[in-house]
Coordinates of C-alpha atoms and ligand atoms in Angstrom, one line a residue:
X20 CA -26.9 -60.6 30.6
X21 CA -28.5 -61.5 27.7
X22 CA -31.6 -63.5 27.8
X23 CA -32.0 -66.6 25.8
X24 CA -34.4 -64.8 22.4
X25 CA -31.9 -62.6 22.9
X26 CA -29.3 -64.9 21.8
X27 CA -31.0 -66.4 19.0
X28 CA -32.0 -62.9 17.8
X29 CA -28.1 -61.9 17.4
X30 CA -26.8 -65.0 15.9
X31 CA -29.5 -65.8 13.5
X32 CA -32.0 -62.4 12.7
X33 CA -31.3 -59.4 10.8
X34 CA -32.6 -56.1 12.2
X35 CA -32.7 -52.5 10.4
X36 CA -29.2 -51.1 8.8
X37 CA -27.5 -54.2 10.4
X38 CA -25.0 -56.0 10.7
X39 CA -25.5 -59.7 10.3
X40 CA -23.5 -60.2 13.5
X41 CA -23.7 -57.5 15.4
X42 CA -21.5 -56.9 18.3
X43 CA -24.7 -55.5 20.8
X44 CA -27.8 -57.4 21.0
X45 CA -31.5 -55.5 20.6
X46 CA -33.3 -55.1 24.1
X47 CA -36.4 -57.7 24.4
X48 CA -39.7 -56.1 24.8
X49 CA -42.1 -58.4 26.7
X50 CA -45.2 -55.6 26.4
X51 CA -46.4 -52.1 25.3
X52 CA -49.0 -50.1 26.7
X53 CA -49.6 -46.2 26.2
X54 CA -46.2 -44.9 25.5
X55 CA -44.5 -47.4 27.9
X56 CA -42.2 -49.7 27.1
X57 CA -41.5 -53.2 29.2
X58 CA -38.1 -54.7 28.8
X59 CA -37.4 -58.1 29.7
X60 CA -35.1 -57.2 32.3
X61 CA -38.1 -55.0 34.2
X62 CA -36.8 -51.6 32.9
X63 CA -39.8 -49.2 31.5
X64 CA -39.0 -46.6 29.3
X65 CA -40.7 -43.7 27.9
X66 CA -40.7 -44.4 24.4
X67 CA -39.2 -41.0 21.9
X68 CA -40.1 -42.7 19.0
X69 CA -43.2 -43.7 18.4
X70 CA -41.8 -46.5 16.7
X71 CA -40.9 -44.3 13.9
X72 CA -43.3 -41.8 13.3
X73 CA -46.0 -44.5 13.5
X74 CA -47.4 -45.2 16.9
X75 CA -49.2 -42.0 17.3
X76 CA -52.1 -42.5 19.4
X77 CA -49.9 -44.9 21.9
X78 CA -49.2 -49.0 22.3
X79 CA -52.6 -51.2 22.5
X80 CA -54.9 -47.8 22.4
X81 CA -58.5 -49.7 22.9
X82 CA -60.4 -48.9 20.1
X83 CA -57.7 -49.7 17.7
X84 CA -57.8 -52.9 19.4
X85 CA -61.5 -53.7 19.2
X86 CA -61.6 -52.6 15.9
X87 CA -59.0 -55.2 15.0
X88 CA -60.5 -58.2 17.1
X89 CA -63.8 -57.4 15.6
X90 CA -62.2 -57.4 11.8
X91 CA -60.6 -61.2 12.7
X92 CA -63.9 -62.1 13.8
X93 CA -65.7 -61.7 10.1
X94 CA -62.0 -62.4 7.9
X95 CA -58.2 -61.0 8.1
X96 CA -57.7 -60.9 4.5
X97 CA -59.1 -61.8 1.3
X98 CA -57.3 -60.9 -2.0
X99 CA -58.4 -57.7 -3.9
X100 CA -58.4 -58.7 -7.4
X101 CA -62.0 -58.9 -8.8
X102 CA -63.3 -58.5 -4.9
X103 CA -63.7 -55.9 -2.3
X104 CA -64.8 -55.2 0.9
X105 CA -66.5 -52.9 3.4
X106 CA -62.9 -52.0 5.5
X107 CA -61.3 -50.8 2.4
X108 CA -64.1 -48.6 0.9
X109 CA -64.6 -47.4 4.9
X110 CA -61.3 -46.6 5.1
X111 CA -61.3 -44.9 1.4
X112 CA -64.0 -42.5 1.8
X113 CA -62.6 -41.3 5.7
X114 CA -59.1 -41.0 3.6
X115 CA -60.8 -38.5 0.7
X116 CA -62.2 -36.5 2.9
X117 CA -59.1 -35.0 5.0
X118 CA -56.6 -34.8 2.5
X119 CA -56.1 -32.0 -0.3
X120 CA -59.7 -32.5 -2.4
X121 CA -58.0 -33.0 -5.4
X122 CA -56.9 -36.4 -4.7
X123 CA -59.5 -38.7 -5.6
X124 CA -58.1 -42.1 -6.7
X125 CA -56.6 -44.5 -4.0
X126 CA -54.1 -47.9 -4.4
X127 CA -53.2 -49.8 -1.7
X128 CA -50.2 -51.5 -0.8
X129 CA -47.9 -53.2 2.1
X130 CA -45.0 -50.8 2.9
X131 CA -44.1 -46.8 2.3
X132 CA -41.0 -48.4 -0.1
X133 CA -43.6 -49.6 -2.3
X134 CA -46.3 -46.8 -2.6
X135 CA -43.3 -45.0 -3.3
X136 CA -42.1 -47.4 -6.2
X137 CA -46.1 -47.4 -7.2
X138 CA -46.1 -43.3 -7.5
X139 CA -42.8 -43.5 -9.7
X140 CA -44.8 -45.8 -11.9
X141 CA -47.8 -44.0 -12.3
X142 CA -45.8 -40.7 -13.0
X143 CA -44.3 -42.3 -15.7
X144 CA -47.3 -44.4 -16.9
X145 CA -49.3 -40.4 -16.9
X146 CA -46.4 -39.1 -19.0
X147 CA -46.4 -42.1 -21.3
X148 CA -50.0 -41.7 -22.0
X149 CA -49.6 -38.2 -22.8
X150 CA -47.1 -39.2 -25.4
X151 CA -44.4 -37.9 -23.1
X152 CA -42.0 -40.3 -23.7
X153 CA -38.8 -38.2 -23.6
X154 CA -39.8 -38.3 -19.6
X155 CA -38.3 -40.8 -18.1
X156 CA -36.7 -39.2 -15.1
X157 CA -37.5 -38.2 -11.2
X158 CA -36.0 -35.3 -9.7
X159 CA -35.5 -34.3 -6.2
X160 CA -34.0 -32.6 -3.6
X161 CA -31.2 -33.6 -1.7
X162 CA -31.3 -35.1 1.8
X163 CA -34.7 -36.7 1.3
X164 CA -35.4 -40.2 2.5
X165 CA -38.2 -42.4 0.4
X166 CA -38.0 -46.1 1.0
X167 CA -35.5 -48.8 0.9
X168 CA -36.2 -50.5 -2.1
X169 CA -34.7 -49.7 -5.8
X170 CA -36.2 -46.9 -7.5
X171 CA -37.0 -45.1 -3.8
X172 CA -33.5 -45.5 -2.9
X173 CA -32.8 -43.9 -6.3
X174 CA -34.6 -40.7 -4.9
X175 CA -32.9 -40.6 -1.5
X176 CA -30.0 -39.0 -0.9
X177 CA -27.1 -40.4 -2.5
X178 CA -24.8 -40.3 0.3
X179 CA -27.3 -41.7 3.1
X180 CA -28.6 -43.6 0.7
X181 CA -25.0 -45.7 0.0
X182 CA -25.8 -44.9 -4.0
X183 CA -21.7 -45.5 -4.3
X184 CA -22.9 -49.0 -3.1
X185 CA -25.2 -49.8 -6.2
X186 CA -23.3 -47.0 -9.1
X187 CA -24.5 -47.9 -12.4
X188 CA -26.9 -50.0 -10.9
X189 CA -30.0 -47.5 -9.6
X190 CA -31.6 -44.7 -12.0
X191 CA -30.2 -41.5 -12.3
X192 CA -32.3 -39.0 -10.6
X193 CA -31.6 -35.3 -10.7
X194 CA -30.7 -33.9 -7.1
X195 CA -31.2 -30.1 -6.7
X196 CA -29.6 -28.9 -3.7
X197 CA -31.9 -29.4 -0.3
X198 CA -33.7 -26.0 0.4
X199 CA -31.9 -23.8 2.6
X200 CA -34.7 -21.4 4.2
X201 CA -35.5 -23.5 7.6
X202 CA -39.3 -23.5 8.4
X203 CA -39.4 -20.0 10.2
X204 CA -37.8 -17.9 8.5
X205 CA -38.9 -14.7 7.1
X206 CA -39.5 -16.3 4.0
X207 CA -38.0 -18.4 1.5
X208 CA -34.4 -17.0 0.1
X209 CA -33.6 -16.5 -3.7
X210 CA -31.2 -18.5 -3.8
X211 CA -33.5 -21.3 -3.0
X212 CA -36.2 -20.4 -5.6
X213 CA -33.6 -19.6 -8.2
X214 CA -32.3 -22.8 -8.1
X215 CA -35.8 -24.6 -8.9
X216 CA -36.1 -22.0 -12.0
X217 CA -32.2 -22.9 -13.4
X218 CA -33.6 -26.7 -13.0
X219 CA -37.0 -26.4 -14.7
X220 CA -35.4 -24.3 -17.6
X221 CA -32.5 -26.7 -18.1
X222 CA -34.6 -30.3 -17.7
X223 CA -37.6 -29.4 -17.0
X224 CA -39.3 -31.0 -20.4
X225 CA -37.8 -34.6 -19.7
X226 CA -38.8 -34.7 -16.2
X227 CA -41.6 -37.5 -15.4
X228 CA -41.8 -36.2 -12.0
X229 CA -40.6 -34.2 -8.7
X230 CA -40.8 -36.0 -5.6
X231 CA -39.9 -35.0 -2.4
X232 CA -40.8 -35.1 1.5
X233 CA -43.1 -31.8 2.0
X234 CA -41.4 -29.3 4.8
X235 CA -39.9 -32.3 6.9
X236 CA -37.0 -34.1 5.5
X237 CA -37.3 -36.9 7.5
X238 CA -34.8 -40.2 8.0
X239 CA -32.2 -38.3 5.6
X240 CA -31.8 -35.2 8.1
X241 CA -34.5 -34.3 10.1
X242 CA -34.2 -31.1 7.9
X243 CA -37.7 -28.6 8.0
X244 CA -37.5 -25.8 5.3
X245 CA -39.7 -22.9 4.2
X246 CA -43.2 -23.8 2.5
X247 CA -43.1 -21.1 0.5
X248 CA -40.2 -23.4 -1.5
X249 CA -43.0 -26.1 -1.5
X250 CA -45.3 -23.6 -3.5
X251 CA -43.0 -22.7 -5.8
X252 CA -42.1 -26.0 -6.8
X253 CA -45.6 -26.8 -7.3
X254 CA -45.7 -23.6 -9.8
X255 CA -42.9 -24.9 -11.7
X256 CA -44.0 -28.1 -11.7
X257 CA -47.2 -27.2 -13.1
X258 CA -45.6 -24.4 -15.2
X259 CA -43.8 -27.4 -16.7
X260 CA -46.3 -30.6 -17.4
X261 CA -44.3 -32.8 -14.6
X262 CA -45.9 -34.3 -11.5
X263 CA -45.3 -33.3 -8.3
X264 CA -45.3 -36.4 -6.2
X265 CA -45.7 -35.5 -1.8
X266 CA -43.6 -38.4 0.3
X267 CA -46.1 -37.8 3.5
X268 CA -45.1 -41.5 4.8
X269 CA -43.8 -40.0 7.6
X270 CA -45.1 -36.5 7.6
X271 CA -48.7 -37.0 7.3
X272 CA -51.1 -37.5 9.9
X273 CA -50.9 -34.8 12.5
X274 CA -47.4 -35.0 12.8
X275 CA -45.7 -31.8 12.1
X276 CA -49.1 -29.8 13.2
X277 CA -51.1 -30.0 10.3
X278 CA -53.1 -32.9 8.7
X279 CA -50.5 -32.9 6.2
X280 CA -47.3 -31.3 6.2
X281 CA -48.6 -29.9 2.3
X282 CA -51.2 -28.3 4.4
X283 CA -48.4 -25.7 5.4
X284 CA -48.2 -24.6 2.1
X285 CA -51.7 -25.1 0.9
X286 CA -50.6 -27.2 -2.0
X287 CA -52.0 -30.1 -3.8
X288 CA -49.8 -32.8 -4.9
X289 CA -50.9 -34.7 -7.7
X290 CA -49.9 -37.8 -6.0
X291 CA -49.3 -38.4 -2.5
X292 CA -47.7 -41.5 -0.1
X293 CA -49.0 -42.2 3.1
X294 CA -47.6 -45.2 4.9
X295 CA -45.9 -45.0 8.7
X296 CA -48.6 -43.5 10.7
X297 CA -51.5 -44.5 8.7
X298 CA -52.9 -47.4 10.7
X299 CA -51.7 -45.8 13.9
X300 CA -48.9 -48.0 13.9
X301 CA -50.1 -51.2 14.3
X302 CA -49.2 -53.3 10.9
X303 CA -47.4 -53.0 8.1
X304 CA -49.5 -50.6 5.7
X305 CA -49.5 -47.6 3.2
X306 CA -51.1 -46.0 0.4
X307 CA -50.9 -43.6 -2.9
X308 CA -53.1 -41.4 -4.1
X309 CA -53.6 -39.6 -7.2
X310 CA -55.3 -37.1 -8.8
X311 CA -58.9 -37.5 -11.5
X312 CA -56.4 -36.4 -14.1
X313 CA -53.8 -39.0 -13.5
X314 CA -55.8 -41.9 -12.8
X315 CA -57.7 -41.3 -16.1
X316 CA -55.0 -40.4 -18.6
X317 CA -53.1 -43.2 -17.3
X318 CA -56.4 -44.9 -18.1
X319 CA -57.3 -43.6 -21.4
X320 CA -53.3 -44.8 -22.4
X321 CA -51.7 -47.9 -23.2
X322 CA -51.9 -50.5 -21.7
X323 CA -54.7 -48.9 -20.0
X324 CA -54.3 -50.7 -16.6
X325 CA -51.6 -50.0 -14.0
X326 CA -49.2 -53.0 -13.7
X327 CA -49.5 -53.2 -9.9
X328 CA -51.1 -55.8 -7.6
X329 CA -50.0 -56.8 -4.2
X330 CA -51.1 -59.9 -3.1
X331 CA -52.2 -58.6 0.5
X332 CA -53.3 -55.1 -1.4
X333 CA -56.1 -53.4 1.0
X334 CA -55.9 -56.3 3.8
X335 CA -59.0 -56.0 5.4
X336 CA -57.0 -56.0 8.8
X337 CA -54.9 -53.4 7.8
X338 CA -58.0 -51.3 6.5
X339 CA -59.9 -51.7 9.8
X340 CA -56.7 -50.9 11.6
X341 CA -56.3 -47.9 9.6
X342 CA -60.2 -46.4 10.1
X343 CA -59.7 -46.8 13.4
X344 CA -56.5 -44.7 13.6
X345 CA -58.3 -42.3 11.7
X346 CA -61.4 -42.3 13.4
X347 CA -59.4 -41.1 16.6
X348 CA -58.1 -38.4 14.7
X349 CA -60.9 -37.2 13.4
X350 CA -62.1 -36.2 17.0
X351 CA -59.1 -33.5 17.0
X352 CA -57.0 -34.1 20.2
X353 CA -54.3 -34.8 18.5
X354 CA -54.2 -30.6 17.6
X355 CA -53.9 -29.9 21.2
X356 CA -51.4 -32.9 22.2
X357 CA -49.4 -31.9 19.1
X358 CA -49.3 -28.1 20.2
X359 CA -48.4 -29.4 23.8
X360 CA -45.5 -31.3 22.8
X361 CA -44.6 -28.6 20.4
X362 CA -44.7 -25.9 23.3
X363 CA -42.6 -28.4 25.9
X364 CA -40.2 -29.2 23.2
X365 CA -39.9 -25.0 22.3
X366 CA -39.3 -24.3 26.5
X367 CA -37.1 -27.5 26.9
X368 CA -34.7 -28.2 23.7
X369 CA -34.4 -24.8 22.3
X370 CA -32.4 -23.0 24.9
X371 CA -29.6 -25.8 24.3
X372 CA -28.4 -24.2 21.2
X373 CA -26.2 -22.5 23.3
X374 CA -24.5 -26.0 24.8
X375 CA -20.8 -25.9 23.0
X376 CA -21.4 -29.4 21.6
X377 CA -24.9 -29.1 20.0
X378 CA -24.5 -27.4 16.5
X379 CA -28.3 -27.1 16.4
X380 CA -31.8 -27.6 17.3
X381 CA -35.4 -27.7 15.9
X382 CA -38.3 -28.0 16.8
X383 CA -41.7 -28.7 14.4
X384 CA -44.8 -29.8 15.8
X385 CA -44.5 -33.0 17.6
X386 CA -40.8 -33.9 16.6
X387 CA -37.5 -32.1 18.6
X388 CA -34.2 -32.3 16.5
X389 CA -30.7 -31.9 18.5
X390 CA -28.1 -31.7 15.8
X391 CA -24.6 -32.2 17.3
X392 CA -21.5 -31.7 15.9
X393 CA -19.9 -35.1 15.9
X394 CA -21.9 -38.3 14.8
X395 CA -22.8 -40.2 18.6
X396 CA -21.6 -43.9 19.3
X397 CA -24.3 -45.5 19.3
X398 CA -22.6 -48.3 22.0
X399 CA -22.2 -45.6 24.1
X400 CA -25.5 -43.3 24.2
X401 CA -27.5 -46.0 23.4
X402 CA -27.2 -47.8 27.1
X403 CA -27.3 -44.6 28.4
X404 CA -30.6 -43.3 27.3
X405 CA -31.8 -46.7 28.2
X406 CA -30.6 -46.7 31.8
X407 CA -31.9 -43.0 31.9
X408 CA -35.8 -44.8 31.3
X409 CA -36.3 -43.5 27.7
X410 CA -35.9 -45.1 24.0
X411 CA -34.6 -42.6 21.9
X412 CA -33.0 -44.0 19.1
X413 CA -30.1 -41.3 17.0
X414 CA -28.4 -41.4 14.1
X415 CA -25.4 -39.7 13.0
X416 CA -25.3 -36.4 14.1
X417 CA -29.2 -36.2 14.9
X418 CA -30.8 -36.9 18.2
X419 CA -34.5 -36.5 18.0
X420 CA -37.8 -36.9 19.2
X421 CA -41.1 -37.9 18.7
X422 CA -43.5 -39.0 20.7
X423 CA -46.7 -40.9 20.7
X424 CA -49.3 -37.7 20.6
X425 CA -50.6 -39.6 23.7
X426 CA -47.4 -38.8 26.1
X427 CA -48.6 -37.2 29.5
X428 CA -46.9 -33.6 30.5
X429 CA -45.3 -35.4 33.1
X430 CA -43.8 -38.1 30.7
X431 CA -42.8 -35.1 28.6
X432 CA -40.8 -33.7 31.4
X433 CA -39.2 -37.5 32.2
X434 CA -37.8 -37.4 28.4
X435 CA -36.9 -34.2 28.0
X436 CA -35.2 -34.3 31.3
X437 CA -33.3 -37.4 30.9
X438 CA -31.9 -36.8 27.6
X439 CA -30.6 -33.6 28.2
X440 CA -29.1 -35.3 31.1
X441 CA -27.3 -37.8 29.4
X442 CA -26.1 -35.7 26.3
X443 CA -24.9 -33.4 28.8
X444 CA -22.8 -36.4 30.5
X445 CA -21.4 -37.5 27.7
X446 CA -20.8 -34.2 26.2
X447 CA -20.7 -31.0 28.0
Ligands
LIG627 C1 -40.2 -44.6 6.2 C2 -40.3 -43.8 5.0 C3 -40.5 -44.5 3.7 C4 -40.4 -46.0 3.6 O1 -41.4 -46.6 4.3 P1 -41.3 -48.2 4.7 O2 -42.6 -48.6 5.2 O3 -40.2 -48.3 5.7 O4 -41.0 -48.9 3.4 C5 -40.6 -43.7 2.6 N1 -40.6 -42.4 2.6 C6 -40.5 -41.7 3.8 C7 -40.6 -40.2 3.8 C8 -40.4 -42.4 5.0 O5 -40.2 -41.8 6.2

């Protein structure tokens, strides 16, 4: 029985990679708390998701909250242009201090999609002011994921990314083929490396830059591959005057079991996205970063200025939000939640690479990946998982996990548990 917001909702509101009228409607939360989810109907599930990567430190996490309330109390917002304000220059100086030192310059914006588009403009502002002109192209990897508007959707992967949709329309990108040396192996395979060198030699000189999501492919395959491919791109890259631009909207903060997920290779981007995560999930908010050297050649060019502004560009409410998340991290439990869930996830997912249906399974920090053979119907998993007590949310082929760093052990067991329990229904 659908409830009565639940009928508007599917006759009148669009939701993610939708259809306008879609044949199931979304469930109704009435309330979030720790990594519990209320449904309207009374069910409580153990939420896998985080809420994409985002929700790390768990739904209404107290001092997230005060530092929120307290931020409405002086102002939610005033605009950026000629002003600025005490969250945003809080929230800068906590940012330059945990990721790679290099980084130095900061712009803030609404939504990963657009500190994406805002990197591919300052890579090609930097090579425009370096009289670069002949660089006027992004290259990539395949499988990646960066955002749904134009030019990030020009990066992702063309097949996931519908590019036969919008031919003719979007930017040719180059797409080398996605890495092939998973995160733990021995190291990373010629074939792999080789691959970057035939690219750099062939296009390298009119390449603005090369952007990609450091060691986790998220939301285009929940792929992890080898760091040392990550370094060697960044020789190349530097090897070859074009930027190297780190997606760490989803990847970044704590994540995969390091700050950053660059921090596996021990490589500095010279830009870098953070989004998702960044304000521990609790409003719309992201960020790009650059190095000295970009900001100030792009400076020292014409025009001079980056032609960029958002009109709610380092909300004070986001900010605050954002320093607070932060803040929390910065007292380092995550490191032993993250190595936790890592360990339970090892024990519990691993051993079913030997179930007939799964085709395989990885594991990387705080996010479990269950690649099965065959794509799941979603009409019939997702009521499943639901009536099992956990939101898990697959697509495709992929059923994964990631959970706020907050989950219990015995909330752990719950999700594990239950969703091998209903892939195993429906599959084995
Ligand atoms: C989610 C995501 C984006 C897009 O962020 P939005 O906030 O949804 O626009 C970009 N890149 C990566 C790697 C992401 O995971």
């Amino acid at each position: 029985m659908s409830t009565p917001l639940q009928v508007f909702d599917q006759a009148h509101i669009w939701h993610p990679y939708s259809s306008p009228t879609p044949a199931l409607p979304p469930y109704e939360v009435t309330a979030a708390k720790g990594v519990i989810l209320d449904l309207a109907d009374g069910r409580q599930l153990i939420d896998g998701m985080s809420s994409w990567w985002s929700v790390i430190h768990g739904y209404q996490h107290p001092d997230i909250n005060a530092a929120m309330c307290a931020q409405i109390e002086r102002f939610a917002h005033v605009m950026f242009g000629g002003l600025t304000h005490e969250p945003a220059v809080r929230l800068s100086q906590r940012l330059l201090s945990i990721v790679p030192s290099s980084l130095a310059h900061v712009f803030y914006c609404d939504s990963g999609s657009v500190a994406v588009e805002v990197a591919m403009k300052m890579a090609l502002q930097y090579q425009h002011a370096r009289g670069e002109t002949q660089r006027r192209q992004c290259a990539t990897i395949l499988g990646g994921y960066h955002g749904d508007t134009w030019h990030p959707m020009s990066v992702c992967d063309p097949q996931t990314g519908m590019h036969h949709l919008y031919h003719d329309r979007l930017m040719t990108q180059h797409f080398l083929p996605r890495p092939r040396s998973r995160f733990d192996d021995a190291q990373c395979c010629d074939e792999d490396k080789n691959a970057l060198n035939d690219f750099f030699v062939a296009h390298g000189e009119r390449i603005a830059a090369f952007i990609l999501e450091p060691i986790v492919q998220g939301a285009g395959g929940m792929w992890f591959y080898h760091p040392d491919y990550l370094r060697h791109l960044a020789t190349c890259c530097k090897a070859y005057g074009v930027l190297l631009v780190a997606d760490e909207i989803a990847t970044g903060f704590g994540r995969t079991g390091q700050w950053f997920a660059v921090n596996h290779a021990d490589i500095t981007p010279d830009i870098m996205c953070l989004g998702k995560a960044l304000t521990g999930g609790y409003i719309s908010f992201a960020a790009t970063l650059c190095t000295t050297e970009v900001a100030h050649t792009i400076a020292s060019g014409d025009p001079g200025v980056l032609m960029h502004g958002p009109t709610f560009m380092a909300n004070p409410l986001a900010c605050a939000t954002a320093d607070a998340s932060l803040q929390l991290l910065q007292q380092g439990t995550w490191q032993a939640q993250v190595q936790t869930i890592a360990a339970h996830f090892n024990d519990t997912l691993l051993p079913l690479r030997t179930r007939d249906y799964i085709a395989d399974v990885r594991v990387l920090g705080a996010i479990g990946v269950i690649e099965l053979h065959d794509a799941v119907n979603m009409a019939h998993i997702v009521p499943r998982l639901v009536a099992a007590g956990i939101w898990v949310r697959p697509f495709g082929r992929l059923v994964y996990l990631m959970p706020p760093f907050v989950i219990s052990a015995a909330q752990l067991t719950d999700l594990t548990d239950a969703l091998i329990g209903v892939l195993d229904g429906l599959y084995a």
